[in-house]
Coordinates of C-alpha atoms in Angstrom, one line a residue:
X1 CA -0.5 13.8 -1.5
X2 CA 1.9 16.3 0.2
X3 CA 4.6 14.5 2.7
X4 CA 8.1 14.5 4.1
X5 CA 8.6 10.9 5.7
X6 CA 11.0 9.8 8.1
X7 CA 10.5 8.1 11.5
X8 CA 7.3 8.0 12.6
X9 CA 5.7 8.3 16.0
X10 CA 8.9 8.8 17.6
X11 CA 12.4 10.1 17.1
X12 CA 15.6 8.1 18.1
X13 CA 17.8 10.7 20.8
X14 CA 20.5 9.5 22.6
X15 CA 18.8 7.9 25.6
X16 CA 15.9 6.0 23.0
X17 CA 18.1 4.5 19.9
X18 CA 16.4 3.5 16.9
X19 CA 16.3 -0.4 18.0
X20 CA 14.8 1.0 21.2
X21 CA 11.9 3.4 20.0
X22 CA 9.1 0.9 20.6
X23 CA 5.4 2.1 21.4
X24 CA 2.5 0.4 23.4
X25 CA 1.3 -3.2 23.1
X26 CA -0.6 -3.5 19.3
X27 CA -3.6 -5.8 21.1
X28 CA -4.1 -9.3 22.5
X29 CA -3.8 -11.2 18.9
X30 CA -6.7 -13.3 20.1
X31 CA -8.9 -10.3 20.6
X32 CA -11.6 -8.8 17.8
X33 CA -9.7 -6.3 15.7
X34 CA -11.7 -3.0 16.1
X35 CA -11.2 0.5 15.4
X36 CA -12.8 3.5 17.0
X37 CA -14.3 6.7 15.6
X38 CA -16.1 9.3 16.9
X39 CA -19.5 10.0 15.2
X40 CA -22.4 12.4 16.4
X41 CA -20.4 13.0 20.0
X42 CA -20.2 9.6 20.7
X43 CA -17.4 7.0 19.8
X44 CA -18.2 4.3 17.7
X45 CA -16.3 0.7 16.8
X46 CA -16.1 -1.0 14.1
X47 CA -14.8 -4.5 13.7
X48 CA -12.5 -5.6 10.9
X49 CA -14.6 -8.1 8.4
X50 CA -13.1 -11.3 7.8
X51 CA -11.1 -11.8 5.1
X52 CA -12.3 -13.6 2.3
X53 CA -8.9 -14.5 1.3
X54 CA -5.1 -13.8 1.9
X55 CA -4.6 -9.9 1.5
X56 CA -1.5 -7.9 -0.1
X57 CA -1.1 -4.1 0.6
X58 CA 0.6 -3.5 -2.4
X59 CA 1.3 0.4 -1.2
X60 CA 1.8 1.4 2.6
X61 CA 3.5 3.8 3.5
X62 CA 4.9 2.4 6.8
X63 CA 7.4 5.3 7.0
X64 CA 4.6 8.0 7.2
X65 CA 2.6 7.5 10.1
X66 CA 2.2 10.7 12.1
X67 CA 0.9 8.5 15.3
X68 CA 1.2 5.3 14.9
X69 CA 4.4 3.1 15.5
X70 CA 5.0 0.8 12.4
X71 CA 5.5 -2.4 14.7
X72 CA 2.5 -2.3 15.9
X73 CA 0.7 -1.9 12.6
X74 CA 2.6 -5.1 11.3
X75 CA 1.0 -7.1 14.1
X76 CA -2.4 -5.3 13.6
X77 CA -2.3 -5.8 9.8
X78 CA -1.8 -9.7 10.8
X79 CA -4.8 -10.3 12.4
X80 CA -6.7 -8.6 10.2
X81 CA -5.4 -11.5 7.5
X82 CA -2.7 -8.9 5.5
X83 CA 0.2 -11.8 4.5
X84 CA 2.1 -9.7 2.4
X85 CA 3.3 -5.5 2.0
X86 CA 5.3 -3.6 -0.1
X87 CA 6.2 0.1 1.3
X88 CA 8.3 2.8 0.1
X89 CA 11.4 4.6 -0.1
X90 CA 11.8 7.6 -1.9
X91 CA 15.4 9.1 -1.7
X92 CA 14.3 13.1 -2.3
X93 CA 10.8 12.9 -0.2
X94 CA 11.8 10.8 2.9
X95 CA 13.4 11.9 5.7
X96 CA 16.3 9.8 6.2
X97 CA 19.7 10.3 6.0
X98 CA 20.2 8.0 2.7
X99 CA 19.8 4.6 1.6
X100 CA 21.5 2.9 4.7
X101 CA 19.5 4.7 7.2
X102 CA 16.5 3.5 5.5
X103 CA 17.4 0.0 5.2
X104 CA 18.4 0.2 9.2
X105 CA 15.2 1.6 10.4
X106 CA 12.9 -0.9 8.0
X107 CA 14.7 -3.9 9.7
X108 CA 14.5 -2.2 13.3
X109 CA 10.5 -2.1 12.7
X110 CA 10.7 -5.4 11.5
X111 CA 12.6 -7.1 14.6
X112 CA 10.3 -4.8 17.1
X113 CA 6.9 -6.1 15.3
X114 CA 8.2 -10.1 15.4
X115 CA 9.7 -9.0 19.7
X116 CA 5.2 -7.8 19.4
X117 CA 4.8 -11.1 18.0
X118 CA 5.9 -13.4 20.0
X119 CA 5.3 -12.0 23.0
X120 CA 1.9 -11.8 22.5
X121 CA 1.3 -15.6 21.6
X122 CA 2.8 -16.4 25.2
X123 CA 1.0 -13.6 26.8
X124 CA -2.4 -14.7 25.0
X125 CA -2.0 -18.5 27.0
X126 CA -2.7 -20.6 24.2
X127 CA -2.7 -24.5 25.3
X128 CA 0.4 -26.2 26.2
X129 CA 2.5 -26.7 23.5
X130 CA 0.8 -24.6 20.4
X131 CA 2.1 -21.7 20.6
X132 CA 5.5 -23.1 20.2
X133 CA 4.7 -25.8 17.3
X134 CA 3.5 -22.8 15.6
X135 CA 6.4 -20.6 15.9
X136 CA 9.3 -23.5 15.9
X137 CA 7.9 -24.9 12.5
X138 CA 6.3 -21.6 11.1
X139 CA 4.0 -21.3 8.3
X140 CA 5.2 -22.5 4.7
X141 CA 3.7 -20.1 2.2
X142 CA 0.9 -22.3 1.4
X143 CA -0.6 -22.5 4.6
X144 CA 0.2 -18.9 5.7
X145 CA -1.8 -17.7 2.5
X146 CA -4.8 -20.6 3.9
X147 CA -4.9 -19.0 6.9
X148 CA -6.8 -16.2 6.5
X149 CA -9.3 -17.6 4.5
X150 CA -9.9 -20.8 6.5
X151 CA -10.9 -18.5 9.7
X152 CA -13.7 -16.9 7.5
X153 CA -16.5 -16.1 7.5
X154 CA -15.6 -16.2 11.4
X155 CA -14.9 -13.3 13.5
X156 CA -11.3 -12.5 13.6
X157 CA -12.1 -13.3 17.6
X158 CA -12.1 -16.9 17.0
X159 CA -8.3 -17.0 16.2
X160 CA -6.1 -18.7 18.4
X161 CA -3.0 -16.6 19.0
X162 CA -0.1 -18.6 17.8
X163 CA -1.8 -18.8 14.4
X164 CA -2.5 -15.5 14.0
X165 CA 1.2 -15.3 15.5
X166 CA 2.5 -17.8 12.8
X167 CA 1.1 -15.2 10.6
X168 CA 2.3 -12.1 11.5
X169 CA 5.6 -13.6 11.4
X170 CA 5.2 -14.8 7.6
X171 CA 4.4 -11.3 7.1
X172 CA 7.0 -9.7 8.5
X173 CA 9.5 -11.7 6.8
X174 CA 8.1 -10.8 3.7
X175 CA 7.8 -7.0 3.6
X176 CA 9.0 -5.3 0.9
X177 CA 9.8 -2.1 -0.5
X178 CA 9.6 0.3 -4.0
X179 CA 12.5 2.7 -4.5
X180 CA 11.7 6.4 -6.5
X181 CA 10.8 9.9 -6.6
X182 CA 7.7 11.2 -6.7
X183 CA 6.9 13.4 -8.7
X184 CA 6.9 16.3 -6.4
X185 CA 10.8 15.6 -6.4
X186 CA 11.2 16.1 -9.6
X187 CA 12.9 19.2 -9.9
X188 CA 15.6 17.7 -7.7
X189 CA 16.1 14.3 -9.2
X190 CA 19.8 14.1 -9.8
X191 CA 22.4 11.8 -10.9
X192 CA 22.9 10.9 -7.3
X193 CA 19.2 10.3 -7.2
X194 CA 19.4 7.8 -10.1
X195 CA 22.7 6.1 -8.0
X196 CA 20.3 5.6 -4.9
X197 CA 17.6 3.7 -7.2
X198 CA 19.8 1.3 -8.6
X199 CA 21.8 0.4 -5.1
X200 CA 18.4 0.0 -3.8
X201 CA 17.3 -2.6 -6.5
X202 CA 20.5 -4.8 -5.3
X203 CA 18.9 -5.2 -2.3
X204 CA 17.0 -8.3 -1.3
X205 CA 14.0 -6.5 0.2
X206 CA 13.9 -3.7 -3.0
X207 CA 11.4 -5.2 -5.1
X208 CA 11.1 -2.4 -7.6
X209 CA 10.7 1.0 -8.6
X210 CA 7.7 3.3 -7.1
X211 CA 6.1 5.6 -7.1
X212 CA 7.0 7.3 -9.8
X213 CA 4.7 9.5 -12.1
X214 CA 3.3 12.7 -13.2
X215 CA 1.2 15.1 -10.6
X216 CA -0.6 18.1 -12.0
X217 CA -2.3 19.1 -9.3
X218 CA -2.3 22.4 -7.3
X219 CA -2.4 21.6 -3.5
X220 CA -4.6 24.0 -2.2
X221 CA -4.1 23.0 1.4
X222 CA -0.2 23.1 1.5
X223 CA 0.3 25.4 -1.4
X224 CA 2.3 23.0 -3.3
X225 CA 2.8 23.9 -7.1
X226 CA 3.1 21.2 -9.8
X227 CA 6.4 20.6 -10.9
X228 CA 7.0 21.8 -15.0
X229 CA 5.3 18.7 -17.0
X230 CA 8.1 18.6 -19.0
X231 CA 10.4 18.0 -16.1
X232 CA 8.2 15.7 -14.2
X233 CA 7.9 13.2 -17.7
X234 CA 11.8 13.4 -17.9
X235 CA 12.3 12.2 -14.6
X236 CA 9.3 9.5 -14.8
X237 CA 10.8 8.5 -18.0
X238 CA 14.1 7.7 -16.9
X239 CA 12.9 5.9 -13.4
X240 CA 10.8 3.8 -15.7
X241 CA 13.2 3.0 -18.3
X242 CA 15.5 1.6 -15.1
X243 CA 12.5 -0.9 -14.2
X244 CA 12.7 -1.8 -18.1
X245 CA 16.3 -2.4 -17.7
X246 CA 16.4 -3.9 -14.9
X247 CA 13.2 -5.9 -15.6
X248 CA 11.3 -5.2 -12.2
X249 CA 7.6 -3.9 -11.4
X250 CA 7.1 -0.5 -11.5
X251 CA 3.9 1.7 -9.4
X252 CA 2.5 5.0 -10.9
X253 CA 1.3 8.0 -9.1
X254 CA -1.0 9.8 -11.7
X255 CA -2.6 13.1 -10.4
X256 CA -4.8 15.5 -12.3
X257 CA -5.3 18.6 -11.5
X258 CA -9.0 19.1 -10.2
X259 CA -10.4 21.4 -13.1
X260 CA -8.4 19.2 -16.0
X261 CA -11.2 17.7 -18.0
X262 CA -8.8 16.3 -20.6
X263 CA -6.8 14.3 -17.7
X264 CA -3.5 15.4 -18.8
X265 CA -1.3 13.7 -16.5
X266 CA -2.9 10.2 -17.3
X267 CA -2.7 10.8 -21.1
X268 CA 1.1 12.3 -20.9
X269 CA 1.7 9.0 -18.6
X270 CA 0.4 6.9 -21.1
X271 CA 2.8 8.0 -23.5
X272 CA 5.6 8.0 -21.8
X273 CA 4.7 3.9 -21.2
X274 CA 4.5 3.8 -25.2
X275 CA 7.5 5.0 -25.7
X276 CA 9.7 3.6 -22.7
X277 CA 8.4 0.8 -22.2
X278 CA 6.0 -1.1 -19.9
X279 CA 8.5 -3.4 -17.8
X280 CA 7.8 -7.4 -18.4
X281 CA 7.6 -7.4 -14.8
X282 CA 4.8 -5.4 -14.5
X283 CA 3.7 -1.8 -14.2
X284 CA 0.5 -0.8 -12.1
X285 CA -1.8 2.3 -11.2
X286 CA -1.6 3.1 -8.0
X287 CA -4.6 4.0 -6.2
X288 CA -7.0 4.2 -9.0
X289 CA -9.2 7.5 -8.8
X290 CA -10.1 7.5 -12.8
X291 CA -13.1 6.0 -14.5
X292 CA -14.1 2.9 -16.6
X293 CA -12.4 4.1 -20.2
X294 CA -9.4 5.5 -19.2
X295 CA -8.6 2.9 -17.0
X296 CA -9.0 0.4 -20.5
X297 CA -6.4 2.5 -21.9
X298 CA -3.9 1.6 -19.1
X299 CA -5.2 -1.9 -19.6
X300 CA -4.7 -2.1 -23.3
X301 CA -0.4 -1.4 -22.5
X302 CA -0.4 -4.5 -19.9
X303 CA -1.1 -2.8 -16.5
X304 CA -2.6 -3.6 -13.3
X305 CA -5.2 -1.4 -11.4
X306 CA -5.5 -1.0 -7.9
X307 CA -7.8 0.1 -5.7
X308 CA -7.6 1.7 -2.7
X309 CA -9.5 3.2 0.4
X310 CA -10.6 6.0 -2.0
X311 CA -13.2 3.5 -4.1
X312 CA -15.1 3.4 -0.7
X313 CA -16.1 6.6 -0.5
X314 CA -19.7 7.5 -1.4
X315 CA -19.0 9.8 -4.0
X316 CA -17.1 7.5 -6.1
X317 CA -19.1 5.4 -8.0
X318 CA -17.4 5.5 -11.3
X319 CA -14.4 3.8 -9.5
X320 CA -16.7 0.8 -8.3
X321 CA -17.8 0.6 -11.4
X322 CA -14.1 0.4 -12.5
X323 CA -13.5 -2.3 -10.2
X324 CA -16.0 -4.3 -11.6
X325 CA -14.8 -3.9 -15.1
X326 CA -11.5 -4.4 -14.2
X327 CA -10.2 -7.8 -15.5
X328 CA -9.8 -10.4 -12.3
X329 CA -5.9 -11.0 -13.0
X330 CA -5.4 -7.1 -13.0
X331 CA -6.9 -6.2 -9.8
X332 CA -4.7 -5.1 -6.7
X333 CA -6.0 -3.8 -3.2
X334 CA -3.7 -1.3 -1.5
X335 CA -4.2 1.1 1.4
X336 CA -1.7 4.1 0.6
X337 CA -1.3 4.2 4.6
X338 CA -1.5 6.5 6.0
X339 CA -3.7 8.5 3.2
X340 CA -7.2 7.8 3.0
X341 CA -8.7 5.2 5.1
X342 CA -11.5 3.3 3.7
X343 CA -15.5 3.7 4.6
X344 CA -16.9 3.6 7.4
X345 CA -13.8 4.9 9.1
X346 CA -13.0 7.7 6.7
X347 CA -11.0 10.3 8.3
X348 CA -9.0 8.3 10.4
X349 CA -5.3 7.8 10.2
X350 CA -5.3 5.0 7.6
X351 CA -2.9 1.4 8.4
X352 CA -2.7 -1.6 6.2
X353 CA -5.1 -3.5 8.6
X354 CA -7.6 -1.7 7.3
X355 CA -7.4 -3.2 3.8
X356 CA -9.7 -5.9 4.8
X357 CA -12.6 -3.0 4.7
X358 CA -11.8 -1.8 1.3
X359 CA -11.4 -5.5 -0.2
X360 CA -14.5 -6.7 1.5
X361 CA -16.9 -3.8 0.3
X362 CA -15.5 -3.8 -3.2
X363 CA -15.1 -7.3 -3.7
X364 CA -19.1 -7.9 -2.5
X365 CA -20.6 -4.6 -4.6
X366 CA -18.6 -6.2 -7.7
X367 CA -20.4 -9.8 -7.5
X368 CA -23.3 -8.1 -6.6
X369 CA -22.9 -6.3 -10.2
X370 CA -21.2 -9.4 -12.1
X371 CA -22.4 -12.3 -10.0
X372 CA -19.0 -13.6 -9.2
X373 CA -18.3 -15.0 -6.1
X374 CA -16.7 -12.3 -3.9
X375 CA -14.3 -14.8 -2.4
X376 CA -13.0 -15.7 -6.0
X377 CA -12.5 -11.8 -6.9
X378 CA -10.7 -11.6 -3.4
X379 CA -8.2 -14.4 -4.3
X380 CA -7.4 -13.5 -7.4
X381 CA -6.1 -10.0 -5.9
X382 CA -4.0 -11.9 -3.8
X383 CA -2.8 -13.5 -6.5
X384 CA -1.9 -10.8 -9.0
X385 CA 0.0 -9.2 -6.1
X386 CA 2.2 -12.1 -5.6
X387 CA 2.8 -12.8 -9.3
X388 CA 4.1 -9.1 -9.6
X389 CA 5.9 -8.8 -6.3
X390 CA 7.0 -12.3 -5.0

């Protein structure tokens, strides 16, 4: 994954200030929840399934996007039943002018995607009355998390828009965010750095540290180089041993190089969790991309495994059957926004709404494998997720 970050969509200037950048309306919230793709010269739609319980992005890069506008996906992920995210801020691969700007521009989207909101429930007509018992008394956490799953197996169309409303507003409130380099940064992680991470953890929306790891890979298409191995396990080594001291979850990016048949950067990963540490608070694998045996390894050391839009694709059967193996209170579902959007809408810009493909597929091939109930393998996703990140 090669990025610089910053402010997507749109840039701030003098006559459009951050709390001003604001893009088109994200949908009536009453409406099915589609996306379009072109296929064989004509342009096809595909509805979001209902979820089959609450769902957690547990990696979106909201500060990524190269078209969307990260209000709007906040609203979007909503009705597709998202309750919960946790994004990203890394200090050395974002482009933001520190810490502060960050923190501004995270609670800019936020106010702009609850203005989205709540215009939308009065917009939307719903009778007299509703849409203002939902949003005067909210949703307690209980019944935001029942929300979702009570609508399915209905179309998301059936939704009134104050609920879905009540919803998105639970979710905003709640997004989160990891602090850390990637790896690609490695050669430039500094004391400063290292300041950045723990200021970050003080804050109430920092939930931990992420991602962090080791990438071996050669980028072809941007003609990015690995970082020295020994440089990028120094620098994963002393991000991790913060989330040890400081007793909070930690994600993993773990890349091998595409010819590396002895998975190097998984194996020098694994003993750099042996010998730091695996935080109490937990420590999980990023978008999963391994198979069955050395995922048990990761398992064996306390970690949680999650799957993203990748374990879709057709190719990648030895990650389904990953999933399946998987113990149910170590699964996660994430999206990696705006990487890699899940089957059948590969190759479009990926959002967190479109987690509800990627949960629903691999939650139904693994009780067609195991014979669990797909809505019980759902739930306890959602679960694991909150345990780990509150």
């Amino acid at each position: 994954m090669s990025r610089v970050c910053g402010v997507p969509g749109a840039t701030a200037t003098a006559d459009a200030p951050l709390s001003a950048v604001a893009a088109a309306p994200a949908g009536s919230l009453a409406a099915p929840l589609v996306f379009t793709k072109h296929v064989k010269h004509r342009e096809k739609m595909y509805e979001v399934p209902a979820p089959l319980a609450p769902l957690f992005d547990t990696h979106a890069h909201l500060s990524c996007f190269w078209t969307k506008d990260p209000a709007e996906v906040l609203v979007r992920a909503a009705r597709a039943g998202v309750r919960r995210i946790v994004t990203l801020y890394d200090p050395l691969g974002d482009d933001f002018d520190g810490l502060a700007a960050y923190q501004e521009q995270l609670a800019v989207w936020l106010d702009a995607a609850r203005a989205l909101a709540r215009a939308d429930v009065y917009a939307g007509a719903p009778a007299a009355g509703e849409a203002e018992r939902a949003l005067s008394a909210g949703l307690d956490s209980e019944a935001a998390a029942a929300a979702p799953a009570a609508a399915s197996p209905m179309s998301n169309a059936t939704t009134a828009p104050a609920t879905v409303a009540a919803g998105a507003l639970d979710l905003i409130d709640r997004v989160r965010y990891l602090v850390g380099a990637h790896p690609y940064g490695a050669p430039d992680y500094t004391d400063a750095t290292h300041a950045v991470l723990e200021a970050a953890l003080n804050d109430s929306r920092c939930t931990g540290i992420g991602e962090i790891g080791l990438d071996y890979h050669f980028d072809a298409d941007d003609q990015i180089e690995a970082a020295p191995h020994d440089v990028q396990i120094e620098v994963m080594a002393r991000q991790l041993e913060l989330a040890v001291t400081r007793n909070v979850p930690v994600e993993l990016h773990l890349r091998n190089d595409d010819a590396d048949e002895r998975r190097e950067a998984h194996a020098d990963a694994r003993r750099v969790l042996v010998e730091v540490g695996v935080p109490a608070a937990g420590c999980v694998l990023h978008c999963f991309g391994e198979d069955r045996p050395t995922m048990e390894r990761f398992l064996e050391l306390g970690c949680h495994i999650a799957f993203g839009g990748a374990a879709t694709f057709k190719r990648n059967e030895h990650i389904r059957e990953a999933f399946a193996a998987c113990p149910l209170d170590r699964i996660l579902f994430e999206t990696d926004c705006p990487y890699m959007a899940p089957e059948p809408i590969r190759g479009l810009e990926c959002e967190p709404a479109m987690i509800a493909f990627t949960a629903d597929a691999l939650c139904r091939d693994r009780a067609g494998r195991t014979g669990e109930g797909a809505a019980a393998i759902a739930r306890a996703a959602w679960e694991n997720a909150c345990r780990l990140f509150g």
